[in-house]
Amino acid sequence: MEEIIALKKELRKQIKVLKATLSTEEKRLKSEQIFNSLEQLPQFRQSKIVFAYWAMADEVQTLEFVKRWSNSKMMLLPKVDGEDLRLKIYRGEESMAPGEAFGILEPIGEDFTDYASVDFIVVPGVGFDKAKNRMGRGKAYYDKILNSTQAFKAGVCFDVQIVNDVPCEPHDVKMDAVFTETLSIL
């Protein structure tokens, strides 16, 4: 187990360096390409309740995606609460406030607890492989929720975040699909 943790730590460092080479504009354009592909997926088209995320500066940018779909789908966003994520309904940027954990905007309001009704999840990650394994930031925030739902899980990342092999631990959850600006791994 310690060997896997060490491998993940090293891989996170390598990917961070690669992501740092992308400009803000490159990330915006690549994010558009990613969501253009993801939005064609039948599982997304048919979904009614979508759990997404509000992106940090180094992640696939979700702002336009969340805003675009919030009129026709219930969009859920996470709020970090200690060691867990709490899901909240996105009700517009005016219903967001800076979070304590990462300093990004998080939704305010009541918790959404009916995980069984979520039908699609847009999952960020530090790295993915072509077998659809995911490596997060190391807190297992997402794995806890992903393990408690049958929703379709779509990982999103930039091409530079696709690696040959993501070291996996028992709690790690495999994606149903992974999207980059040039790849759709289904």
PDB file of C-alpha atoms in Angstrom:
ATOM      1  CA  MET A   1       0.000   0.000   0.000  1.00  0.00           C
ATOM      2  CA  GLU A   2       2.829   2.430   0.849  1.00  0.00           C
ATOM      3  CA  GLU A   3       4.369   1.736  -2.558  1.00  0.00           C
ATOM      4  CA  ILE A   4       1.116   2.707  -4.325  1.00  0.00           C
ATOM      5  CA  ILE A   5       0.859   5.899  -2.261  1.00  0.00           C
ATOM      6  CA  ALA A   6       4.461   6.806  -3.184  1.00  0.00           C
ATOM      7  CA  LEU A   7       3.815   6.085  -6.886  1.00  0.00           C
ATOM      8  CA  LYS A   8       0.704   8.281  -6.829  1.00  0.00           C
ATOM      9  CA  LYS A   9       2.581  11.104  -5.118  1.00  0.00           C
ATOM     10  CA  GLU A  10       5.310  11.050  -7.776  1.00  0.00           C
ATOM     11  CA  LEU A  11       2.763  10.847 -10.600  1.00  0.00           C
ATOM     12  CA  ARG A  12       0.851  13.832  -9.172  1.00  0.00           C
ATOM     13  CA  LYS A  13       4.098  15.873  -9.227  1.00  0.00           C
ATOM     14  CA  GLN A  14       4.826  14.915 -12.851  1.00  0.00           C
ATOM     15  CA  ILE A  15       1.309  15.772 -14.021  1.00  0.00           C
ATOM     16  CA  LYS A  16       1.333  19.084 -12.146  1.00  0.00           C
ATOM     17  CA  VAL A  17       4.429  20.114 -14.126  1.00  0.00           C
ATOM     18  CA  LEU A  18       2.767  19.117 -17.418  1.00  0.00           C
ATOM     19  CA  LYS A  19      -0.474  20.967 -16.608  1.00  0.00           C
ATOM     20  CA  ALA A  20       1.525  24.091 -15.742  1.00  0.00           C
ATOM     21  CA  THR A  21       2.593  24.310 -19.397  1.00  0.00           C
ATOM     22  CA  LEU A  22      -1.018  24.993 -20.451  1.00  0.00           C
ATOM     23  CA  SER A  23      -2.087  28.626 -20.648  1.00  0.00           C
ATOM     24  CA  THR A  24      -5.450  29.796 -19.322  1.00  0.00           C
ATOM     25  CA  GLU A  25      -6.683  30.179 -22.905  1.00  0.00           C
ATOM     26  CA  GLU A  26      -5.480  26.677 -23.858  1.00  0.00           C
ATOM     27  CA  LYS A  27      -7.328  25.216 -20.855  1.00  0.00           C
ATOM     28  CA  ARG A  28     -10.482  27.107 -21.849  1.00  0.00           C
ATOM     29  CA  LEU A  29     -10.362  25.887 -25.466  1.00  0.00           C
ATOM     30  CA  LYS A  30      -9.477  22.314 -24.511  1.00  0.00           C
ATOM     31  CA  SER A  31     -12.294  22.318 -21.937  1.00  0.00           C
ATOM     32  CA  GLU A  32     -14.768  23.363 -24.647  1.00  0.00           C
ATOM     33  CA  GLN A  33     -13.606  20.452 -26.820  1.00  0.00           C
ATOM     34  CA  ILE A  34     -13.954  18.027 -23.905  1.00  0.00           C
ATOM     35  CA  PHE A  35     -17.509  19.103 -23.109  1.00  0.00           C
ATOM     36  CA  ASN A  36     -18.523  19.156 -26.789  1.00  0.00           C
ATOM     37  CA  SER A  37     -17.679  15.417 -26.873  1.00  0.00           C
ATOM     38  CA  LEU A  38     -19.141  14.588 -23.464  1.00  0.00           C
ATOM     39  CA  GLU A  39     -22.445  16.310 -24.288  1.00  0.00           C
ATOM     40  CA  GLN A  40     -22.969  13.951 -27.251  1.00  0.00           C
ATOM     41  CA  LEU A  41     -23.011  10.907 -24.970  1.00  0.00           C
ATOM     42  CA  PRO A  42     -26.496   9.329 -24.797  1.00  0.00           C
ATOM     43  CA  GLN A  43     -26.088   8.834 -21.035  1.00  0.00           C
ATOM     44  CA  PHE A  44     -25.565  12.575 -20.640  1.00  0.00           C
ATOM     45  CA  ARG A  45     -28.368  13.554 -23.007  1.00  0.00           C
ATOM     46  CA  GLN A  46     -30.830  11.368 -21.080  1.00  0.00           C
ATOM     47  CA  SER A  47     -29.671  12.473 -17.637  1.00  0.00           C
ATOM     48  CA  LYS A  48     -31.807  14.685 -15.423  1.00  0.00           C
ATOM     49  CA  ILE A  49     -29.564  15.107 -12.370  1.00  0.00           C
ATOM     50  CA  VAL A  50     -25.879  15.812 -13.034  1.00  0.00           C
ATOM     51  CA  PHE A  51     -23.183  16.059 -10.381  1.00  0.00           C
ATOM     52  CA  ALA A  52     -20.356  18.229 -11.743  1.00  0.00           C
ATOM     53  CA  TYR A  53     -17.746  20.445 -10.067  1.00  0.00           C
ATOM     54  CA  TRP A  54     -16.614  24.067 -10.024  1.00  0.00           C
ATOM     55  CA  ALA A  55     -13.098  23.958 -11.456  1.00  0.00           C
ATOM     56  CA  MET A  56      -9.872  25.027  -9.852  1.00  0.00           C
ATOM     57  CA  ALA A  57      -7.502  26.936 -12.151  1.00  0.00           C
ATOM     58  CA  ASP A  58      -5.547  23.813 -13.192  1.00  0.00           C
ATOM     59  CA  GLU A  59      -8.595  21.628 -13.957  1.00  0.00           C
ATOM     60  CA  VAL A  60     -10.880  21.163 -16.954  1.00  0.00           C
ATOM     61  CA  GLN A  61     -12.966  24.338 -16.806  1.00  0.00           C
ATOM     62  CA  THR A  62     -16.639  23.692 -15.998  1.00  0.00           C
ATOM     63  CA  LEU A  63     -18.164  27.157 -15.571  1.00  0.00           C
ATOM     64  CA  GLU A  64     -19.765  27.389 -19.027  1.00  0.00           C
ATOM     65  CA  PHE A  65     -20.880  23.740 -18.932  1.00  0.00           C
ATOM     66  CA  VAL A  66     -22.597  24.136 -15.550  1.00  0.00           C
ATOM     67  CA  LYS A  67     -24.275  27.407 -16.527  1.00  0.00           C
ATOM     68  CA  ARG A  68     -25.384  26.055 -19.942  1.00  0.00           C
ATOM     69  CA  TRP A  69     -27.105  22.988 -18.523  1.00  0.00           C
ATOM     70  CA  SER A  70     -28.487  24.430 -15.271  1.00  0.00           C
ATOM     71  CA  ASN A  71     -31.683  25.541 -17.055  1.00  0.00           C
ATOM     72  CA  SER A  72     -32.577  22.054 -18.294  1.00  0.00           C
ATOM     73  CA  LYS A  73     -30.947  19.677 -15.774  1.00  0.00           C
ATOM     74  CA  MET A  74     -30.526  19.752 -12.027  1.00  0.00           C
ATOM     75  CA  MET A  75     -26.848  20.538 -11.604  1.00  0.00           C
ATOM     76  CA  LEU A  76     -25.186  19.510  -8.346  1.00  0.00           C
ATOM     77  CA  LEU A  77     -21.860  20.834  -7.126  1.00  0.00           C
ATOM     78  CA  PRO A  78     -19.703  19.717  -4.186  1.00  0.00           C
ATOM     79  CA  LYS A  79     -18.956  21.572  -0.993  1.00  0.00           C
ATOM     80  CA  VAL A  80     -15.991  20.340   1.027  1.00  0.00           C
ATOM     81  CA  ASP A  81     -16.931  19.619   4.635  1.00  0.00           C
ATOM     82  CA  GLY A  82     -13.945  18.278   6.568  1.00  0.00           C
ATOM     83  CA  GLU A  83     -13.096  14.891   5.046  1.00  0.00           C
ATOM     84  CA  ASP A  84     -16.274  14.667   2.955  1.00  0.00           C
ATOM     85  CA  LEU A  85     -18.063  16.276   0.046  1.00  0.00           C
ATOM     86  CA  ARG A  86     -21.622  17.467   0.489  1.00  0.00           C
ATOM     87  CA  LEU A  87     -23.700  17.871  -2.656  1.00  0.00           C
ATOM     88  CA  LYS A  88     -25.675  21.057  -3.197  1.00  0.00           C
ATOM     89  CA  ILE A  89     -27.943  22.252  -5.998  1.00  0.00           C
ATOM     90  CA  TYR A  90     -26.417  24.939  -8.232  1.00  0.00           C
ATOM     91  CA  ARG A  91     -28.779  27.916  -8.286  1.00  0.00           C
ATOM     92  CA  GLY A  92     -26.585  30.426 -10.117  1.00  0.00           C
ATOM     93  CA  GLU A  93     -23.312  32.169  -9.358  1.00  0.00           C
ATOM     94  CA  GLU A  94     -25.060  34.415  -6.841  1.00  0.00           C
ATOM     95  CA  SER A  95     -25.650  31.300  -4.695  1.00  0.00           C
ATOM     96  CA  MET A  96     -21.944  30.512  -4.472  1.00  0.00           C
ATOM     97  CA  ALA A  97     -19.383  31.469  -1.825  1.00  0.00           C
ATOM     98  CA  PRO A  98     -15.629  30.845  -1.464  1.00  0.00           C
ATOM     99  CA  GLY A  99     -14.956  27.463   0.115  1.00  0.00           C
ATOM    100  CA  GLU A 100     -12.516  26.891   2.937  1.00  0.00           C
ATOM    101  CA  ALA A 101     -10.633  23.888   1.572  1.00  0.00           C
ATOM    102  CA  PHE A 102      -9.502  25.013  -1.881  1.00  0.00           C
ATOM    103  CA  GLY A 103     -10.639  28.642  -2.042  1.00  0.00           C
ATOM    104  CA  ILE A 104     -12.914  27.976  -5.022  1.00  0.00           C
ATOM    105  CA  LEU A 105     -16.572  28.904  -5.160  1.00  0.00           C
ATOM    106  CA  GLU A 106     -18.913  26.379  -3.572  1.00  0.00           C
ATOM    107  CA  PRO A 107     -22.714  26.329  -3.525  1.00  0.00           C
ATOM    108  CA  ILE A 108     -24.606  27.421  -0.435  1.00  0.00           C
ATOM    109  CA  GLY A 109     -28.029  26.180   0.594  1.00  0.00           C
ATOM    110  CA  GLU A 110     -29.519  22.843   1.550  1.00  0.00           C
ATOM    111  CA  ASP A 111     -27.737  19.529   1.030  1.00  0.00           C
ATOM    112  CA  PHE A 112     -28.824  17.163  -1.736  1.00  0.00           C
ATOM    113  CA  THR A 113     -28.812  13.669  -0.231  1.00  0.00           C
ATOM    114  CA  ASP A 114     -30.660  11.466  -2.741  1.00  0.00           C
ATOM    115  CA  TYR A 115     -27.501  10.050  -4.345  1.00  0.00           C
ATOM    116  CA  ALA A 116     -29.506   7.240  -5.961  1.00  0.00           C
ATOM    117  CA  SER A 117     -31.281   9.769  -8.184  1.00  0.00           C
ATOM    118  CA  VAL A 118     -28.047  11.192  -9.650  1.00  0.00           C
ATOM    119  CA  ASP A 119     -27.705   9.786 -13.158  1.00  0.00           C
ATOM    120  CA  PHE A 120     -24.506  11.376 -14.459  1.00  0.00           C
ATOM    121  CA  ILE A 121     -21.286  12.509 -12.772  1.00  0.00           C
ATOM    122  CA  VAL A 122     -18.546  14.670 -14.316  1.00  0.00           C
ATOM    123  CA  VAL A 123     -15.450  13.608 -12.398  1.00  0.00           C
ATOM    124  CA  PRO A 124     -12.231  15.628 -12.171  1.00  0.00           C
ATOM    125  CA  GLY A 125      -8.944  13.868 -11.629  1.00  0.00           C
ATOM    126  CA  VAL A 126      -5.230  14.466 -11.519  1.00  0.00           C
ATOM    127  CA  GLY A 127      -4.607  11.535 -13.861  1.00  0.00           C
ATOM    128  CA  PHE A 128      -6.429   8.829 -15.775  1.00  0.00           C
ATOM    129  CA  ASP A 129      -5.319   5.855 -17.844  1.00  0.00           C
ATOM    130  CA  LYS A 130      -6.865   4.229 -20.921  1.00  0.00           C
ATOM    131  CA  ALA A 131      -8.360   1.489 -18.717  1.00  0.00           C
ATOM    132  CA  LYS A 132     -10.460   4.319 -17.168  1.00  0.00           C
ATOM    133  CA  ASN A 133      -8.734   4.261 -13.787  1.00  0.00           C
ATOM    134  CA  ARG A 134      -8.666   7.586 -11.961  1.00  0.00           C
ATOM    135  CA  MET A 135      -6.235   9.212  -9.564  1.00  0.00           C
ATOM    136  CA  GLY A 136      -7.497  12.173  -7.570  1.00  0.00           C
ATOM    137  CA  ARG A 137      -5.733  14.624  -5.297  1.00  0.00           C
ATOM    138  CA  GLY A 138      -5.330  12.045  -2.542  1.00  0.00           C
ATOM    139  CA  LYS A 139      -8.185  12.879  -0.174  1.00  0.00           C
ATOM    140  CA  ALA A 140     -10.664  10.252  -1.565  1.00  0.00           C
ATOM    141  CA  TYR A 141     -13.423  12.904  -1.543  1.00  0.00           C
ATOM    142  CA  TYR A 142     -14.891  11.664  -4.813  1.00  0.00           C
ATOM    143  CA  ASP A 143     -14.345   7.945  -4.213  1.00  0.00           C
ATOM    144  CA  LYS A 144     -16.693   8.053  -1.219  1.00  0.00           C
ATOM    145  CA  ILE A 145     -19.533   9.414  -3.365  1.00  0.00           C
ATOM    146  CA  LEU A 146     -18.684   7.386  -6.470  1.00  0.00           C
ATOM    147  CA  ASN A 147     -18.898   4.197  -4.409  1.00  0.00           C
ATOM    148  CA  SER A 148     -22.432   5.105  -3.272  1.00  0.00           C
ATOM    149  CA  THR A 149     -24.094   5.665  -6.654  1.00  0.00           C
ATOM    150  CA  GLN A 150     -24.926   3.827  -9.868  1.00  0.00           C
ATOM    151  CA  ALA A 151     -24.644   7.039 -11.925  1.00  0.00           C
ATOM    152  CA  PHE A 152     -22.648   7.101 -15.167  1.00  0.00           C
ATOM    153  CA  LYS A 153     -19.165   8.351 -14.269  1.00  0.00           C
ATOM    154  CA  ALA A 154     -17.355  10.452 -16.883  1.00  0.00           C
ATOM    155  CA  GLY A 155     -13.807  11.469 -16.051  1.00  0.00           C
ATOM    156  CA  VAL A 156     -12.532  14.670 -17.657  1.00  0.00           C
ATOM    157  CA  CYS A 157      -8.916  15.767 -18.056  1.00  0.00           C
ATOM    158  CA  PHE A 158      -6.444  17.224 -20.516  1.00  0.00           C
ATOM    159  CA  ASP A 159      -4.363  14.968 -22.791  1.00  0.00           C
ATOM    160  CA  VAL A 160      -1.279  15.612 -20.621  1.00  0.00           C
ATOM    161  CA  GLN A 161      -3.091  13.905 -17.722  1.00  0.00           C
ATOM    162  CA  ILE A 162      -3.462  10.541 -19.490  1.00  0.00           C
ATOM    163  CA  VAL A 163      -0.807   8.164 -18.174  1.00  0.00           C
ATOM    164  CA  ASN A 164       0.115   4.574 -19.000  1.00  0.00           C
ATOM    165  CA  ASP A 165      -0.993   3.142 -15.686  1.00  0.00           C
ATOM    166  CA  VAL A 166      -2.745   4.712 -12.689  1.00  0.00           C
ATOM    167  CA  PRO A 167      -1.724   2.916  -9.475  1.00  0.00           C
ATOM    168  CA  CYS A 168      -4.974   1.722  -7.863  1.00  0.00           C
ATOM    169  CA  GLU A 169      -6.048   1.165  -4.283  1.00  0.00           C
ATOM    170  CA  PRO A 170      -9.147  -0.806  -3.214  1.00  0.00           C
ATOM    171  CA  HIS A 171     -11.256   2.359  -2.698  1.00  0.00           C
ATOM    172  CA  ASP A 172     -10.455   3.784  -6.173  1.00  0.00           C
ATOM    173  CA  VAL A 173     -13.442   3.820  -8.530  1.00  0.00           C
ATOM    174  CA  LYS A 174     -13.074   3.143 -12.261  1.00  0.00           C
ATOM    175  CA  MET A 175     -14.809   5.532 -14.677  1.00  0.00           C
ATOM    176  CA  ASP A 176     -17.412   4.521 -17.267  1.00  0.00           C
ATOM    177  CA  ALA A 177     -15.767   6.909 -19.765  1.00  0.00           C
ATOM    178  CA  VAL A 178     -12.886   9.393 -19.879  1.00  0.00           C
ATOM    179  CA  PHE A 179     -12.795  12.496 -22.081  1.00  0.00           C
ATOM    180  CA  THR A 180      -9.837  14.653 -23.097  1.00  0.00           C
ATOM    181  CA  GLU A 181      -9.624  17.245 -25.851  1.00  0.00           C
ATOM    182  CA  THR A 182      -8.617  14.522 -28.362  1.00  0.00           C
ATOM    183  CA  LEU A 183      -9.782  11.244 -26.773  1.00  0.00           C
ATOM    184  CA  SER A 184     -13.099   9.694 -25.861  1.00  0.00           C
ATOM    185  CA  ILE A 185     -12.372   6.498 -23.947  1.00  0.00           C
ATOM    186  CA  LEU A 186     -15.661   4.615 -23.718  1.00  0.00           C
TER     187      LEU A 186
END
